[in-house]
GROMACS .gro file of C-alpha atoms in nm:
model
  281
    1UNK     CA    1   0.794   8.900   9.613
    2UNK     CA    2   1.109   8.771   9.648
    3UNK     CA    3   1.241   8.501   9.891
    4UNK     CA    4   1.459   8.685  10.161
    5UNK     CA    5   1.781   8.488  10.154
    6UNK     CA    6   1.907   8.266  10.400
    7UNK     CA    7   2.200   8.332  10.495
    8UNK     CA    8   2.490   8.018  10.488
    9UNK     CA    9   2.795   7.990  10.693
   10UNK     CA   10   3.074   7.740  10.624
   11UNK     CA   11   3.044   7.441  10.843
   12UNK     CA   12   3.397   7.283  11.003
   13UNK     CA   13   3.468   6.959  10.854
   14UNK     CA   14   3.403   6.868  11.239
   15UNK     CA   15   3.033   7.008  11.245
   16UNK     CA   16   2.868   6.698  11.236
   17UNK     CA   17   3.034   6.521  11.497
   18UNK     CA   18   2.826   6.622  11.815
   19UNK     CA   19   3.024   6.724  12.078
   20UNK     CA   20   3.012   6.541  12.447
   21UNK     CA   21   3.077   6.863  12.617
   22UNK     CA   22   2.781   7.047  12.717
   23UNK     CA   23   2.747   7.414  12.610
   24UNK     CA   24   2.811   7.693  12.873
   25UNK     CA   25   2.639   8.014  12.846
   26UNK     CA   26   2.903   8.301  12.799
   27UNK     CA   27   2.815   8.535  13.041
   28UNK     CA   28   2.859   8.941  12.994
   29UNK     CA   29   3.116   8.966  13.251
   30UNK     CA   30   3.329   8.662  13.091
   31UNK     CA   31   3.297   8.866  12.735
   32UNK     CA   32   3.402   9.237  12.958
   33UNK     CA   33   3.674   9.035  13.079
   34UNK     CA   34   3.835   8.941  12.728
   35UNK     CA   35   3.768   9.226  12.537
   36UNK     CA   36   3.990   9.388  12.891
   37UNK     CA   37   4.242   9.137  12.832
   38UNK     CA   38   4.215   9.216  12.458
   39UNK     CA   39   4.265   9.595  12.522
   40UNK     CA   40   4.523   9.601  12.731
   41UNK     CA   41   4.784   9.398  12.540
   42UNK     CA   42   4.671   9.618  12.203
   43UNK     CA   43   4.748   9.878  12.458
   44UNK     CA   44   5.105   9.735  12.579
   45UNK     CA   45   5.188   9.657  12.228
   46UNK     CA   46   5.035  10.042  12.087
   47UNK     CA   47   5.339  10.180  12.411
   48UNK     CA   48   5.607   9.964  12.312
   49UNK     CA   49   5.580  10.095  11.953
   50UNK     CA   50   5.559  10.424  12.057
   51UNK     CA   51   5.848  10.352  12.314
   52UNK     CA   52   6.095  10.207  12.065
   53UNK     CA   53   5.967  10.462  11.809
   54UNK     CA   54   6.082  10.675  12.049
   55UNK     CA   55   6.395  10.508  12.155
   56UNK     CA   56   6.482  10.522  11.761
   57UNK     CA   57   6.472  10.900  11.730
   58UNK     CA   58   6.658  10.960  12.084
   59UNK     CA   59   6.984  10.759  12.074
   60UNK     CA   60   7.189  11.078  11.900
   61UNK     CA   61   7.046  11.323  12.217
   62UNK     CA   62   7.158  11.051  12.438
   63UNK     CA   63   7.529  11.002  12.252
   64UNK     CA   64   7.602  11.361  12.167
   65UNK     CA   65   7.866  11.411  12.441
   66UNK     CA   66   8.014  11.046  12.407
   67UNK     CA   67   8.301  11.171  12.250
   68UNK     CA   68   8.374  11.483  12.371
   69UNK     CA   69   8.403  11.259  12.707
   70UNK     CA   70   8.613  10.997  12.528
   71UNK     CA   71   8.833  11.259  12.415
   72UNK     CA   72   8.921  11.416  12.728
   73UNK     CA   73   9.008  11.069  12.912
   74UNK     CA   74   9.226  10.992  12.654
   75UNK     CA   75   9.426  11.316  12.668
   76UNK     CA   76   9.411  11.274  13.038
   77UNK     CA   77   9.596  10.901  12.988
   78UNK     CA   78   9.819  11.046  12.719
   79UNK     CA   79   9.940  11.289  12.997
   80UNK     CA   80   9.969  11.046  13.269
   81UNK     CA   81  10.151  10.842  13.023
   82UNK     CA   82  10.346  11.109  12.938
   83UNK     CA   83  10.470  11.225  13.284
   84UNK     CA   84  10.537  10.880  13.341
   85UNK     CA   85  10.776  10.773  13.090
   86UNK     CA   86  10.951  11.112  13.149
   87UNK     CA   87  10.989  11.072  13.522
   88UNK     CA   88  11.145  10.743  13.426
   89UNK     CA   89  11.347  10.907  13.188
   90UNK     CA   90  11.511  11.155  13.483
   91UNK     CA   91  11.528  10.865  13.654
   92UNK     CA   92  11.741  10.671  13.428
   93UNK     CA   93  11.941  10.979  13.362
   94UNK     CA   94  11.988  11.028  13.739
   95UNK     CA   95  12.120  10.697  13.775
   96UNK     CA   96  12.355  10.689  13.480
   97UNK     CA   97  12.510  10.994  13.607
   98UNK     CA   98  12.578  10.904  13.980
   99UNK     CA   99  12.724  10.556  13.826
  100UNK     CA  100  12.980  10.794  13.596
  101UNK     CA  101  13.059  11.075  13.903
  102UNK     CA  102  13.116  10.670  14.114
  103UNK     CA  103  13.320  10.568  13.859
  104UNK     CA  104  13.520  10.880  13.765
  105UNK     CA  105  13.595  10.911  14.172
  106UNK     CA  106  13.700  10.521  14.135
  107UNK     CA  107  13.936  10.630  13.823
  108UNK     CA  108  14.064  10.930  14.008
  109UNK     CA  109  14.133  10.726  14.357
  110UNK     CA  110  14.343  10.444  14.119
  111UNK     CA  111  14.512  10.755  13.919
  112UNK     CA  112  14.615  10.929  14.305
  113UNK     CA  113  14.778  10.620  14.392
  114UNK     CA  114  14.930  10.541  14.093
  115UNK     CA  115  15.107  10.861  14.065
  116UNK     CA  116  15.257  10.818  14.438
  117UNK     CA  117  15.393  10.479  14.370
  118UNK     CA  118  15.550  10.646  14.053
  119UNK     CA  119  15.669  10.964  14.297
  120UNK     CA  120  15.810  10.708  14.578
  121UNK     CA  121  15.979  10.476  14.288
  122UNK     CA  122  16.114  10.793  14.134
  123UNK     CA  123  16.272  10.887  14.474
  124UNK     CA  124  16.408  10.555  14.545
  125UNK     CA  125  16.564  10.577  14.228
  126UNK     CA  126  16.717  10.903  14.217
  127UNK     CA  127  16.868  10.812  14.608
  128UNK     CA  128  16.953  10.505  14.487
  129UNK     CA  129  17.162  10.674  14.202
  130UNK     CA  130  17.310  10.940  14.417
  131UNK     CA  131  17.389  10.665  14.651
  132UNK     CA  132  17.613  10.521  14.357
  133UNK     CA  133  17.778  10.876  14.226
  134UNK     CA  134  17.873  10.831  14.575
  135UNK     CA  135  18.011  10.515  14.583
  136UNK     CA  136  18.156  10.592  14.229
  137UNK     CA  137  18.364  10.885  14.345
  138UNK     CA  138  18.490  10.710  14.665
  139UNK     CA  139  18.638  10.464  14.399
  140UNK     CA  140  18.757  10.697  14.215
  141UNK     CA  141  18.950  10.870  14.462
  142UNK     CA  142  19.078  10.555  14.584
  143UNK     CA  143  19.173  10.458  14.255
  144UNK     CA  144  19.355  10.780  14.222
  145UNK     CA  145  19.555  10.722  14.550
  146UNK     CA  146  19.652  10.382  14.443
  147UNK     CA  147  19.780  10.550  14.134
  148UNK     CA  148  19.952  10.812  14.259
  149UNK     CA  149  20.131  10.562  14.514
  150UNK     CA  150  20.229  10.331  14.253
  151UNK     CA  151  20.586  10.360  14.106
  152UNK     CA  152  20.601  10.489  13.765
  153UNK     CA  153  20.784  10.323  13.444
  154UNK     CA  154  21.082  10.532  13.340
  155UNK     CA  155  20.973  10.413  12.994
  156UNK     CA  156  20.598  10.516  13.085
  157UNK     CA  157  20.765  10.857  13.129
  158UNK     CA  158  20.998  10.876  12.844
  159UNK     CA  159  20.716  10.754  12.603
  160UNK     CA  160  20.563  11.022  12.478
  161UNK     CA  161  20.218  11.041  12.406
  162UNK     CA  162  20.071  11.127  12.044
  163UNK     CA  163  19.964  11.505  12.035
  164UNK     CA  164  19.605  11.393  12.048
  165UNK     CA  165  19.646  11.225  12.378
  166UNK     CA  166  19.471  10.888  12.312
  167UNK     CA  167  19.773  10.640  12.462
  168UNK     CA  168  19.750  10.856  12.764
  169UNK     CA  169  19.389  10.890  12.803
  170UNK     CA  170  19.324  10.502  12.727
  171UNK     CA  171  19.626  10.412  12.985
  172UNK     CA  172  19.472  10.663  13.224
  173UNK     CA  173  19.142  10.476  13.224
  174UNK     CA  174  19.281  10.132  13.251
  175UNK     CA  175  19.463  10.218  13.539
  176UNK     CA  176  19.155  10.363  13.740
  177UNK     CA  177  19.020   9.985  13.700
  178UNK     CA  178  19.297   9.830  13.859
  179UNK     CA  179  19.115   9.617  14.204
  180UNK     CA  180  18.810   9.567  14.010
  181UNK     CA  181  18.682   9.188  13.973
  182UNK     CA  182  18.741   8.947  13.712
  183UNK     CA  183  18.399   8.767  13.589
  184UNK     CA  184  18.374   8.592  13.281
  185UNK     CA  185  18.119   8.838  13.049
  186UNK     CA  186  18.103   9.092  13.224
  187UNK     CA  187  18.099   9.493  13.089
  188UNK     CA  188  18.185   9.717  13.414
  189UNK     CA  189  18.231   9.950  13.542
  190UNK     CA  190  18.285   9.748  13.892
  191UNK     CA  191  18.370   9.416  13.687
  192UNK     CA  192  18.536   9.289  13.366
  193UNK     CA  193  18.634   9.016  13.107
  194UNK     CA  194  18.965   9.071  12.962
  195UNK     CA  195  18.828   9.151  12.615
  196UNK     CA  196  18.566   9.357  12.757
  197UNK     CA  197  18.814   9.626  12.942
  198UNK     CA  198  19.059   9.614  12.637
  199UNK     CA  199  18.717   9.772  12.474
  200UNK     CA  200  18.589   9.955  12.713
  201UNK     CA  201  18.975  10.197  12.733
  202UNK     CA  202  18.972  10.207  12.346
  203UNK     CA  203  18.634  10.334  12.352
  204UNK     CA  204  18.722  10.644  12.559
  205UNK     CA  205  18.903  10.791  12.204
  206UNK     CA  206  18.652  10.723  11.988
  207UNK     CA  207  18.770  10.344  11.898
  208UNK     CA  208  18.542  10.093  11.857
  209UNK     CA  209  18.676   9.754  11.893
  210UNK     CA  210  18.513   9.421  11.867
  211UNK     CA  211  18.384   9.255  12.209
  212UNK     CA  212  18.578   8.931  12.192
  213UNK     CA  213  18.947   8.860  12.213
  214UNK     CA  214  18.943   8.615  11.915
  215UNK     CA  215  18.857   8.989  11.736
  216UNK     CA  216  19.058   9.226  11.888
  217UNK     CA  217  19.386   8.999  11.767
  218UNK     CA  218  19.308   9.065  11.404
  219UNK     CA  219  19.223   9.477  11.389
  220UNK     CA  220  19.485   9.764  11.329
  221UNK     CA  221  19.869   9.661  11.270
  222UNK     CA  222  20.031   9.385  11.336
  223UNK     CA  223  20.354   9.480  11.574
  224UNK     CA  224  20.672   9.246  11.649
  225UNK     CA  225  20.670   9.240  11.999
  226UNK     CA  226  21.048   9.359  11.999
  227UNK     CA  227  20.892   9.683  11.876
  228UNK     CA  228  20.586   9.746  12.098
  229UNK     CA  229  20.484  10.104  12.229
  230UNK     CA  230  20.239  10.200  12.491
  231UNK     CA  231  19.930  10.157  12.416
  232UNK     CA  232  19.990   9.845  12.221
  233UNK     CA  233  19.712   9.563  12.251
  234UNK     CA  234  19.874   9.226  12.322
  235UNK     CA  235  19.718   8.905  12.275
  236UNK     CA  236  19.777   8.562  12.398
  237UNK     CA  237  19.722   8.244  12.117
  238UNK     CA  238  19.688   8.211  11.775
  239UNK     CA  239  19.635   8.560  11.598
  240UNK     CA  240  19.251   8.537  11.487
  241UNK     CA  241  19.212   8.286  11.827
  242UNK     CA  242  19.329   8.450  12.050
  243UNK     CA  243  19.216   8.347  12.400
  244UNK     CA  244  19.365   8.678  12.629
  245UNK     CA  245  19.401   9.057  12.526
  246UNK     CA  246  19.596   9.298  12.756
  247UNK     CA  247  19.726   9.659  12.703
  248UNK     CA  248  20.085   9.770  12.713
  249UNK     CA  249  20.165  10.014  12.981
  250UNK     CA  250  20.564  10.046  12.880
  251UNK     CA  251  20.844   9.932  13.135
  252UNK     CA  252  20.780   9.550  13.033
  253UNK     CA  253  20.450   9.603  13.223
  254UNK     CA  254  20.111   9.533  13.075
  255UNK     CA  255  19.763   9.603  13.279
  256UNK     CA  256  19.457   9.322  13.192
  257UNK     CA  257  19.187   9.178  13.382
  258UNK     CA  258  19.373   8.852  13.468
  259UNK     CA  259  19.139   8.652  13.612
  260UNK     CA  260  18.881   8.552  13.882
  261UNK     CA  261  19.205   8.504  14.157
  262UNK     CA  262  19.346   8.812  14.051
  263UNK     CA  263  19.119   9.059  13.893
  264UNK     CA  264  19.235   9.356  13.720
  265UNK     CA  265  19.567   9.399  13.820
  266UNK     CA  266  19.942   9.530  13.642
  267UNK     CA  267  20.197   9.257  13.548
  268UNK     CA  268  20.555   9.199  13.397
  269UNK     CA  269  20.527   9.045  13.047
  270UNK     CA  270  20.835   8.870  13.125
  271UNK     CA  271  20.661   8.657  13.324
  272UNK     CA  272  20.376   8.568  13.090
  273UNK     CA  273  20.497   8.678  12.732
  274UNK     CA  274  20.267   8.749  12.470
  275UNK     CA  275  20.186   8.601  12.169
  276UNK     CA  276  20.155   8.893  11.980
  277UNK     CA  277  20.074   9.252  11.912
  278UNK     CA  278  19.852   9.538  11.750
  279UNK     CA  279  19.830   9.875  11.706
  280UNK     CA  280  19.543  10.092  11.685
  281UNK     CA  281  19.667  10.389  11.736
   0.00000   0.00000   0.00000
């Protein structure tokens, strides 16, 4: 027969030291108790796997709707946004329009007022104008009196005038100055230079003569003063600087604007003889 074997265990390298604790039996309760212990974490562990197995395979039931959700707020916001920037936009428009009707009713206020001043200045003008017709034809008349008072030339009246009527329109003119003032530059018609009424008669026919006397001594023909006619211009000085111009009126009479004592007045040449004389016409 054979030898039953003997079974051998491996021995810890610690076997042989003997151990100062003393052995405690393990009762059955103490052994119940672990294998319990034992059981129910295998059993906590076995749930969780089947829990997170579980969880795995749920998460697209659980997410499905996610988006649809997602997709509505965001429409909503878009919306809100929407309205938002809109109602701004009426707002701004709004504003921008009530600041153009302010400032057109500005523009139109300034334009009102503008055009009265205009309408007030253009009345004060025009009175201001009739005011001087006025004045002008109360001179005239006058003027005409004085005339018509004053004695006449037999040589004024046995001169006759050329058939265009030029002497007698430029003598008529000159004469309807006489009384008017004497200041140094001036043009008229209520004041004159000498120089500046010599022009102002000649210009009445259509003749244009230069503004100063120095001028008027050189244009048209010379005349010897033993030959003058009516309507002569006479000058005083050197011919070319001449300081005085006049008009012949006939009779041994000559009108000119004399001077600031004097004004436009009618005098004998006798008592202030020329220097010499032109003709122009």
């Amino acid at each position: 027969m054979e030898e039953p074997l003997i079974p051998v265990g491996l021995m810890s390298h610690t076997a042989h030291i003997r151990s100062h604790r003393k052995p405690r039996p393990r009762s059955s309760s103490t052994l119940a108790m672990r294998a319990g212990v034992a059981g129910g974490v295998l059993s906590t562990l076995a749930v969780g796997a089947a829990a997170g197995s579980a969880n795995a395979a749920e998460p697209v039931t659980q997410t499905i709707e996610l988006p649809t959700l997602t997709a509505d707020l965001s429409a909503t916001v878009a919306e809100s946004a929407a309205a938002t920037q809109q109602a701004a936009a009426d707002y701004e428009l709004l504003a921008e329009r009530d600041a153009a009707a302010a400032k057109a009713a500005k523009q139109a206020k300034a334009d009102l007022a503008d055009a009265k001043k205009k309408a007030e200045a253009k009345k004060k003008a025009e009175a201001e104008r009739k005011a001087a017709a006025e004045t002008a034809a109360s001179r005239a008349s006058e003027r005409t009196t004085l005339t018509a008072s004053a004695p006449s030339s037999s040589t004024e009246t046995d001169v006759p005038a050329p058939a265009s009527g030029s002497v007698g329109t430029v003598i008529s003119f000159l004469k309807a100055q006489v009384g008017d003032a004497y200041v140094m530059g001036a043009t008229g018609p209520d004041s004159w230079d000498c120089s500046s009424l010599v022009q102002a008669a000649f210009k009445q026919v259509g003749v244009d003569l230069p503004r100063v006397s120095q001028d008027q001594s050189t244009v048209g023909t010379d005349v010897p003063l033993s030959d003058i006619q009516v309507g002569d211009i006479l000058y005083w000085g050197g011919k070319g600087s001449a300081y005085h111009t006049g008009v012949y009126i006939g009779g041994g009479k000559y009108l000119d604007a004399a001077n600031p004592g004097k004004g436009v007045v009618i005098q004998d040449l006798s008592g202030y003889p020329a220097s010499g004389a032109v003709r122009v016409l």
